[in-house]
XYZ file of C-alpha atoms in Angstrom:
505
model
C 21.505 18.216 54.486
C 20.213 17.828 57.997
C 17.335 15.722 59.380
C 15.061 18.826 59.325
C 14.647 18.324 55.467
C 12.919 15.021 56.051
C 9.187 14.620 56.549
C 7.840 14.364 60.110
C 7.203 10.651 61.038
C 3.932 9.198 62.307
C 3.547 8.838 65.989
C 4.683 5.460 67.483
C 2.472 6.035 70.522
C -0.915 5.616 68.804
C -1.043 1.855 68.714
C -4.769 1.976 68.389
C -4.499 3.891 65.116
C -1.693 1.603 63.802
C -3.948 -1.448 64.486
C -6.821 0.096 62.626
C -4.585 1.143 59.756
C -3.238 -2.425 59.515
C -6.789 -3.827 59.435
C -7.799 -1.292 56.700
C -4.770 -2.145 54.562
C -5.396 -5.932 54.807
C -9.105 -5.394 54.256
C -8.267 -3.734 50.874
C -5.837 -6.557 49.932
C -2.965 -4.220 50.168
C -0.456 -7.136 50.130
C 2.353 -8.377 47.974
C -0.051 -10.762 46.187
C -2.737 -8.054 45.925
C -0.303 -5.659 44.271
C 0.669 -8.229 41.649
C -2.904 -8.990 40.913
C -3.834 -5.306 40.524
C -0.762 -4.031 38.592
C -0.011 -6.999 36.482
C 3.524 -8.487 35.956
C 4.736 -5.625 33.646
C 3.848 -2.730 35.888
C 4.822 -4.694 39.001
C 8.265 -5.349 37.512
C 8.644 -1.720 36.337
C 7.829 -0.481 39.886
C 10.740 -2.627 41.220
C 12.907 -0.632 38.831
C 11.576 2.663 40.253
C 9.566 3.287 37.044
C 6.083 4.475 38.097
C 4.284 5.282 34.822
C 2.921 1.728 34.221
C 1.677 1.566 37.924
C 0.047 5.048 37.604
C -1.712 3.956 34.458
C -2.901 0.673 36.269
C -4.373 2.708 39.230
C -6.511 5.198 37.407
C -9.768 3.606 38.958
C -11.224 4.329 42.253
C -11.124 0.978 43.997
C -9.720 0.850 47.621
C -6.539 -0.950 46.525
C -5.814 1.587 43.879
C -6.311 4.417 46.324
C -3.769 2.871 48.728
C -1.229 2.129 45.971
C -1.349 5.764 44.802
C -1.116 7.101 48.446
C 1.571 4.855 49.944
C 3.559 3.493 47.016
C 3.378 6.145 44.350
C 3.116 9.109 46.881
C 0.438 10.793 44.953
C -2.092 13.311 46.504
C -5.501 11.666 46.781
C -8.822 13.305 47.605
C -9.700 13.208 51.298
C -13.184 11.776 50.578
C -11.687 8.895 48.607
C -9.212 8.041 51.375
C -12.005 8.225 53.965
C -13.790 5.390 52.266
C -10.714 3.116 52.857
C -8.785 4.397 56.007
C -9.604 6.015 59.299
C -8.489 9.194 57.778
C -8.842 11.633 60.602
C -6.964 9.326 63.021
C -4.283 8.926 60.327
C -4.052 12.770 59.977
C -3.857 13.228 63.776
C -1.136 10.587 64.272
C 0.925 11.646 61.262
C 0.536 8.900 58.806
C -1.026 11.376 56.426
C -0.945 15.205 56.018
C -3.069 17.623 54.070
C -1.738 18.585 50.768
C -3.779 21.733 50.077
C -7.296 21.833 48.786
C -9.117 18.646 49.666
C -6.292 16.204 49.190
C -4.031 14.184 51.522
C -0.520 12.634 51.069
C 1.423 9.998 52.982
C 4.385 10.982 55.144
C 6.126 7.600 54.726
C 6.328 4.875 52.218
C 4.457 1.715 53.272
C 5.354 -1.333 51.203
C 3.688 -4.757 51.519
C 6.081 -7.591 52.074
C 5.356 -11.261 52.176
C 6.892 -12.978 55.182
C 8.517 -16.389 54.849
C 5.525 -18.088 56.364
C 3.018 -16.213 54.237
C 2.696 -13.345 56.777
C 1.367 -9.994 55.451
C 4.037 -7.476 56.579
C 4.467 -3.713 55.858
C 7.905 -2.143 55.671
C 7.869 1.584 56.484
C 10.642 3.829 54.985
C 11.211 7.433 54.087
C 9.316 8.706 50.953
C 10.942 7.656 47.714
C 13.524 5.455 49.465
C 12.034 2.028 48.981
C 13.199 -0.286 46.253
C 10.750 0.676 43.517
C 9.716 3.722 45.498
C 8.323 6.674 43.584
C 11.699 8.482 43.781
C 13.937 5.522 43.518
C 16.650 4.494 45.931
C 19.059 6.832 47.346
C 19.053 10.291 48.780
C 21.367 13.134 49.642
C 19.338 13.717 52.769
C 21.475 12.834 55.947
C 19.578 10.429 58.166
C 17.248 9.101 55.458
C 15.927 5.503 56.075
C 15.717 3.152 53.178
C 13.288 0.352 52.664
C 13.911 -3.250 51.653
C 16.645 -3.877 48.974
C 18.511 -6.675 47.561
C 21.088 -6.651 50.412
C 18.500 -6.897 53.252
C 16.486 -9.640 51.510
C 19.776 -11.474 50.930
C 20.705 -11.258 54.610
C 17.206 -12.387 55.651
C 17.434 -15.347 53.337
C 20.878 -16.573 54.658
C 19.968 -16.164 58.318
C 19.609 -19.354 60.456
C 16.002 -19.455 61.663
C 16.086 -21.766 64.626
C 14.112 -20.741 67.706
C 16.278 -18.660 70.098
C 15.812 -16.749 73.301
C 17.513 -13.516 72.133
C 18.419 -11.755 68.820
C 20.133 -8.643 67.958
C 19.662 -6.639 64.741
C 22.618 -4.244 64.642
C 21.988 -1.301 62.286
C 18.339 -2.028 61.993
C 17.380 0.658 59.304
C 13.716 0.086 58.470
C 13.534 -3.026 60.697
C 13.257 -5.823 58.155
C 15.777 -8.044 60.037
C 14.199 -7.359 63.346
C 10.761 -8.198 61.856
C 12.159 -11.685 60.648
C 13.886 -12.250 63.982
C 10.615 -11.545 65.860
C 9.144 -14.720 64.344
C 11.590 -17.034 66.075
C 13.248 -15.057 68.907
C 11.648 -14.486 72.354
C 13.364 -11.183 72.708
C 14.638 -8.877 69.905
C 16.946 -5.900 70.315
C 17.437 -3.494 67.477
C 20.030 -0.793 67.273
C 20.847 2.069 64.971
C 23.070 5.120 65.145
C 20.170 6.966 63.460
C 17.187 7.689 65.810
C 14.951 8.113 62.851
C 15.712 4.540 61.797
C 14.708 3.345 65.264
C 11.390 5.194 65.094
C 10.666 3.710 61.646
C 11.627 0.151 62.861
C 9.045 0.516 65.625
C 6.459 1.466 62.990
C 7.371 -1.374 60.750
C 6.957 -3.947 63.533
C 3.697 -2.403 64.837
C 2.164 -2.137 61.415
C 3.201 -5.714 60.645
C 1.549 -6.978 63.864
C 4.914 -8.269 65.240
C 6.159 -8.044 68.836
C 7.910 -4.799 69.755
C 11.670 -4.784 69.898
C 13.950 -3.206 72.474
C 15.177 -0.202 70.499
C 18.614 1.309 71.382
C 20.525 4.102 69.832
C 24.241 3.899 69.188
C 27.119 2.743 67.067
C 28.152 -0.845 66.598
C 27.985 -2.749 69.909
C 28.026 0.331 72.177
C 24.233 0.278 72.785
C 24.299 -3.361 74.117
C 27.371 -3.125 76.309
C 28.218 -6.652 77.486
C 24.809 -8.258 76.671
C 24.998 -11.536 74.799
C 22.701 -13.070 72.181
C 21.905 -16.317 70.529
C 21.651 -14.529 67.082
C 23.245 -11.392 65.748
C 22.460 -10.077 62.304
C 23.643 -6.952 60.557
C 23.294 -5.314 57.163
C 25.732 -2.523 58.246
C 26.763 0.572 56.315
C 29.518 -1.435 54.657
C 30.289 0.892 51.721
C 34.042 1.667 51.557
C 33.943 5.412 50.778
C 35.915 8.643 51.468
C 34.112 10.121 54.408
C 30.699 9.411 55.959
C 28.283 11.473 53.767
C 25.256 9.090 53.959
C 24.457 7.311 57.197
C 22.541 4.454 55.526
C 25.597 3.248 53.590
C 28.883 4.963 54.714
C 30.469 3.518 57.748
C 32.685 6.602 58.394
C 35.757 4.564 59.182
C 38.801 4.043 57.063
C 38.686 1.315 54.419
C 36.834 -1.870 55.621
C 37.482 -1.164 59.351
C 33.847 -0.967 60.194
C 33.122 -4.535 58.882
C 36.336 -5.822 60.562
C 35.348 -4.367 63.968
C 31.842 -5.724 63.620
C 33.015 -9.237 62.948
C 35.758 -9.112 65.573
C 33.395 -7.782 68.222
C 30.682 -10.314 67.653
C 32.458 -13.272 69.215
C 32.252 -12.021 72.789
C 28.567 -11.022 72.372
C 27.494 -14.552 71.260
C 26.145 -17.228 73.567
C 27.544 -20.760 73.056
C 26.250 -22.166 69.828
C 25.010 -18.790 68.668
C 25.250 -17.345 65.170
C 26.352 -14.003 63.928
C 25.636 -13.195 60.271
C 26.641 -10.155 58.323
C 26.865 -8.702 54.815
C 30.167 -7.039 54.247
C 32.587 -5.344 51.841
C 36.312 -6.030 52.057
C 39.367 -4.537 50.320
C 41.589 -6.559 47.995
C 44.946 -4.908 48.814
C 48.029 -5.046 46.450
C 50.437 -7.732 47.724
C 47.842 -9.231 50.200
C 45.948 -12.464 50.019
C 42.284 -11.459 50.564
C 41.248 -14.734 52.263
C 44.026 -14.223 54.752
C 42.636 -10.708 55.374
C 39.279 -12.054 56.193
C 40.627 -15.009 58.351
C 42.400 -12.366 60.581
C 38.935 -10.884 61.397
C 37.484 -14.115 62.818
C 37.248 -13.850 66.610
C 38.611 -16.595 68.845
C 36.304 -19.454 69.819
C 34.167 -19.102 66.536
C 33.893 -21.167 63.454
C 33.397 -19.125 60.337
C 31.976 -19.464 56.786
C 32.848 -16.572 54.595
C 31.539 -16.502 50.984
C 32.666 -13.821 48.487
C 29.789 -13.298 46.008
C 31.208 -10.554 43.889
C 34.348 -8.445 43.078
C 34.469 -5.048 41.476
C 37.500 -3.117 40.424
C 37.867 0.301 42.176
C 36.430 2.232 39.203
C 33.265 0.098 39.040
C 32.834 0.274 42.794
C 33.062 4.125 42.844
C 30.726 4.339 39.916
C 28.090 2.123 41.623
C 27.889 4.199 44.768
C 28.119 7.503 42.987
C 25.043 6.500 41.052
C 23.396 5.197 44.280
C 23.563 8.771 45.647
C 22.479 10.278 42.386
C 25.818 12.081 42.012
C 25.918 11.133 38.312
C 23.012 13.704 37.870
C 25.039 16.516 39.400
C 27.299 18.975 37.572
C 30.092 17.297 35.680
C 32.791 19.030 37.618
C 31.250 17.981 40.986
C 30.880 14.427 39.870
C 34.443 14.260 38.720
C 35.637 15.631 42.051
C 33.780 13.028 43.947
C 34.987 10.348 41.523
C 38.565 11.437 42.127
C 38.115 11.483 45.863
C 37.158 7.787 45.787
C 40.061 6.799 43.613
C 42.518 8.863 45.726
C 41.328 6.947 48.789
C 41.818 3.545 47.108
C 45.166 4.553 45.720
C 46.401 5.664 49.155
C 45.432 2.339 50.639
C 46.744 0.323 47.618
C 43.224 -1.215 47.028
C 42.835 -2.800 43.659
C 39.285 -4.079 44.010
C 36.542 -4.566 46.557
C 34.766 -7.894 47.464
C 31.163 -8.302 48.603
C 29.764 -11.203 50.400
C 28.421 -12.959 53.448
C 30.086 -13.644 56.824
C 28.690 -16.244 59.274
C 30.159 -16.942 62.740
C 29.173 -19.725 65.030
C 30.307 -19.712 68.647
C 31.739 -23.193 69.066
C 34.601 -22.829 71.619
C 36.490 -25.367 69.515
C 40.198 -25.483 70.075
C 40.883 -25.738 66.418
C 38.081 -23.639 64.791
C 37.014 -24.263 61.250
C 37.308 -21.098 59.090
C 36.175 -21.608 55.484
C 36.803 -18.700 53.094
C 35.711 -19.257 49.450
C 34.491 -17.505 46.346
C 31.083 -18.492 44.971
C 29.700 -16.064 42.452
C 27.261 -18.533 40.988
C 23.511 -18.666 41.432
C 22.155 -20.097 44.726
C 18.663 -21.015 45.963
C 17.299 -18.739 48.736
C 16.463 -19.022 51.457
C 19.756 -20.556 52.598
C 19.393 -20.478 56.313
C 18.946 -24.267 56.637
C 21.994 -24.645 54.288
C 24.066 -22.411 56.605
C 23.059 -24.408 59.711
C 23.811 -27.656 57.946
C 27.344 -26.430 57.022
C 28.217 -26.044 60.622
C 26.512 -29.262 61.613
C 28.918 -30.929 59.056
C 31.804 -29.091 60.501
C 31.082 -30.544 63.912
C 30.654 -33.990 62.489
C 33.928 -33.997 60.565
C 35.756 -32.489 63.551
C 34.593 -35.471 65.684
C 35.445 -38.144 63.090
C 38.994 -39.181 62.076
C 39.565 -41.201 58.921
C 39.003 -44.467 60.699
C 35.705 -43.189 62.010
C 34.663 -42.009 58.588
C 35.307 -45.457 57.064
C 33.069 -47.040 59.798
C 30.285 -44.508 59.203
C 27.221 -44.770 56.966
C 26.292 -42.165 54.407
C 23.602 -41.253 51.995
C 23.579 -39.066 48.878
C 22.008 -35.678 49.490
C 18.729 -34.959 47.664
C 18.765 -33.631 44.159
C 22.372 -34.375 43.332
C 23.161 -35.363 39.714
C 26.158 -36.661 37.963
C 27.625 -35.221 34.786
C 30.254 -36.868 32.652
C 32.509 -34.487 30.724
C 34.588 -35.604 27.772
C 34.993 -35.511 24.003
C 32.074 -36.833 21.979
C 32.432 -40.597 21.272
C 35.245 -41.120 23.832
C 34.997 -44.372 25.726
C 35.613 -42.857 29.164
C 34.874 -39.378 30.356
C 37.708 -36.923 31.093
C 36.153 -36.259 34.454
C 32.989 -36.686 36.453
C 31.076 -33.780 38.094
C 28.588 -34.072 40.944
C 26.212 -31.077 40.925
C 23.700 -29.981 43.485
C 20.374 -28.549 42.356
C 19.455 -27.215 45.807
C 21.100 -24.780 48.308
C 24.465 -23.487 47.119
C 24.167 -25.440 43.945
C 27.721 -26.591 44.128
C 29.525 -28.607 41.517
C 32.658 -30.678 42.309
C 34.950 -32.944 40.231
C 35.439 -36.535 41.403
C 37.312 -39.511 40.131
C 35.464 -42.730 39.112
C 35.898 -44.172 42.606
C 34.404 -41.020 44.148
C 31.452 -41.115 41.710
C 30.866 -44.827 42.212
C 31.094 -44.366 46.013
C 28.529 -41.473 46.073
C 26.148 -43.316 43.783
C 26.096 -46.327 46.186
C 25.574 -44.471 49.440
C 22.093 -45.065 50.723
C 22.911 -45.538 54.394
C 22.970 -49.362 54.194
C 26.651 -50.106 54.072
C 29.585 -48.414 55.850
C 32.076 -46.391 53.794
C 34.707 -49.021 54.344
C 32.512 -51.804 53.043
C 31.551 -49.783 50.003
C 35.219 -49.187 49.213
C 36.075 -52.852 49.576
C 33.392 -53.711 47.012
C 34.670 -51.030 44.663
C 38.278 -52.312 45.112
C 37.136 -55.831 44.102
C 35.353 -54.424 40.987
C 38.236 -52.300 39.732
C 40.943 -54.748 40.767
C 42.654 -52.356 43.265
C 44.276 -53.229 46.686
C 41.426 -52.478 49.208
C 43.958 -51.334 51.855
C 45.459 -48.701 49.448
C 41.902 -47.622 48.428
C 40.904 -47.206 52.047
C 44.018 -45.117 52.717
C 43.579 -42.658 49.895
C 39.768 -42.179 49.736
C 38.890 -40.639 53.158
C 40.060 -37.173 51.933
C 37.651 -37.323 49.072
C 34.835 -38.531 51.388
C 35.539 -35.664 53.736
C 35.300 -33.092 50.973
C 31.960 -34.526 49.760
C 30.637 -34.402 53.283
C 32.024 -30.843 53.857
C 30.345 -29.562 50.727
C 27.000 -31.311 51.404
C 26.985 -33.955 48.659
C 27.021 -36.716 51.259
C 25.067 -36.709 54.579
C 25.701 -38.919 57.595
C 22.962 -41.508 57.801
C 21.069 -41.897 61.028
């Protein structure tokens, strides 16, 4: 289906109308907190599942907030006179935010969804009708060029992004503009690109309606629109779905296998300024006879450290079913659904793909002669936002790269906050089978240590050097201090690398 099937978009030129609309929305408490207060937890949660009946029942009154929820979230026709009590209705009609629906009613042309920023900001994410998470029509559309709102992937990327102040940021494949909106809070200049001109238009609306600075909007694929420009931060929630063909712009990259994600990662290195970060969500193939971490290591560009985390793996059947449902294909004729399902499995079989991984890729331009490339699987719960955790990971990489074993033993460390110790063993046993250190923040890691490692970590408060602590432990356990100093730095290095120990001072 072509773009002509999609509703006309509001004008991006009438900034005066956008400002008045924002003021009216805020004046009616059309915010994330306001929605929860109005709808209640049950209807609010149901709306997030694209179930609208509880929200319709909760908005049967005539308050300004109920009017806005019906208009922009539930996409219901609302009497003109009722809207006029809340919004500058004639200006909204003229600029295209609203259109007449016959009789004396008006409807919205876009979904406008309140979104709470990380600093308590009241933002509004614009997307096509029915294409926000919890939108009246649910996620997904067969319309080519449709622009989705905020979903789990986009909020995940926003949460893991490093938020240090920077001069320049690039949101590649901006969609509805949520990453550009976040970047505008800590970047002097923001560039947003997309292959879909409709997405760029909607990004402009999202930024303006949220009261954020405008971005430099550029149309094109991958890094083409930015040529040789370089940035301090690059973020992308790309169309990473590994699919046969490029039916849906918002999700299908149109390249073979995971080539789009590979090219995105490989091309980021030369577009990063020194010390800059590039952060992506991605899918990657698990190919028969190939080690998937090696596949991802081969993507990392020269001069960059990398931290790659696989969060989930699905076999090819699960993966195909997920994205067939995303597009609503499961509601089509059985023969058509089977044909599409077959096409996915044919594609995977031809490429010898047995499963597909999903996760996060972070690059940091370090210029190090021996870059650090960490590829790991961590499917367990984490604590978002993780931006500070990501930044701290690379700071620890720098620290460990600059300290050999002798320097580690001379250094002072302290135990990171909210680390607890667990002893695992049979009930009644005199000694535990093993000791586990567990983080309650950030990545929420757990790692096994021996009794020396547990004792060492427990004593670390920044007062004594690592070597002095080991000498004291050697005296307590009756071990040769020289041998203990020789074998323990590897364990100290691991505890620092994983964030259980922090350099003191």
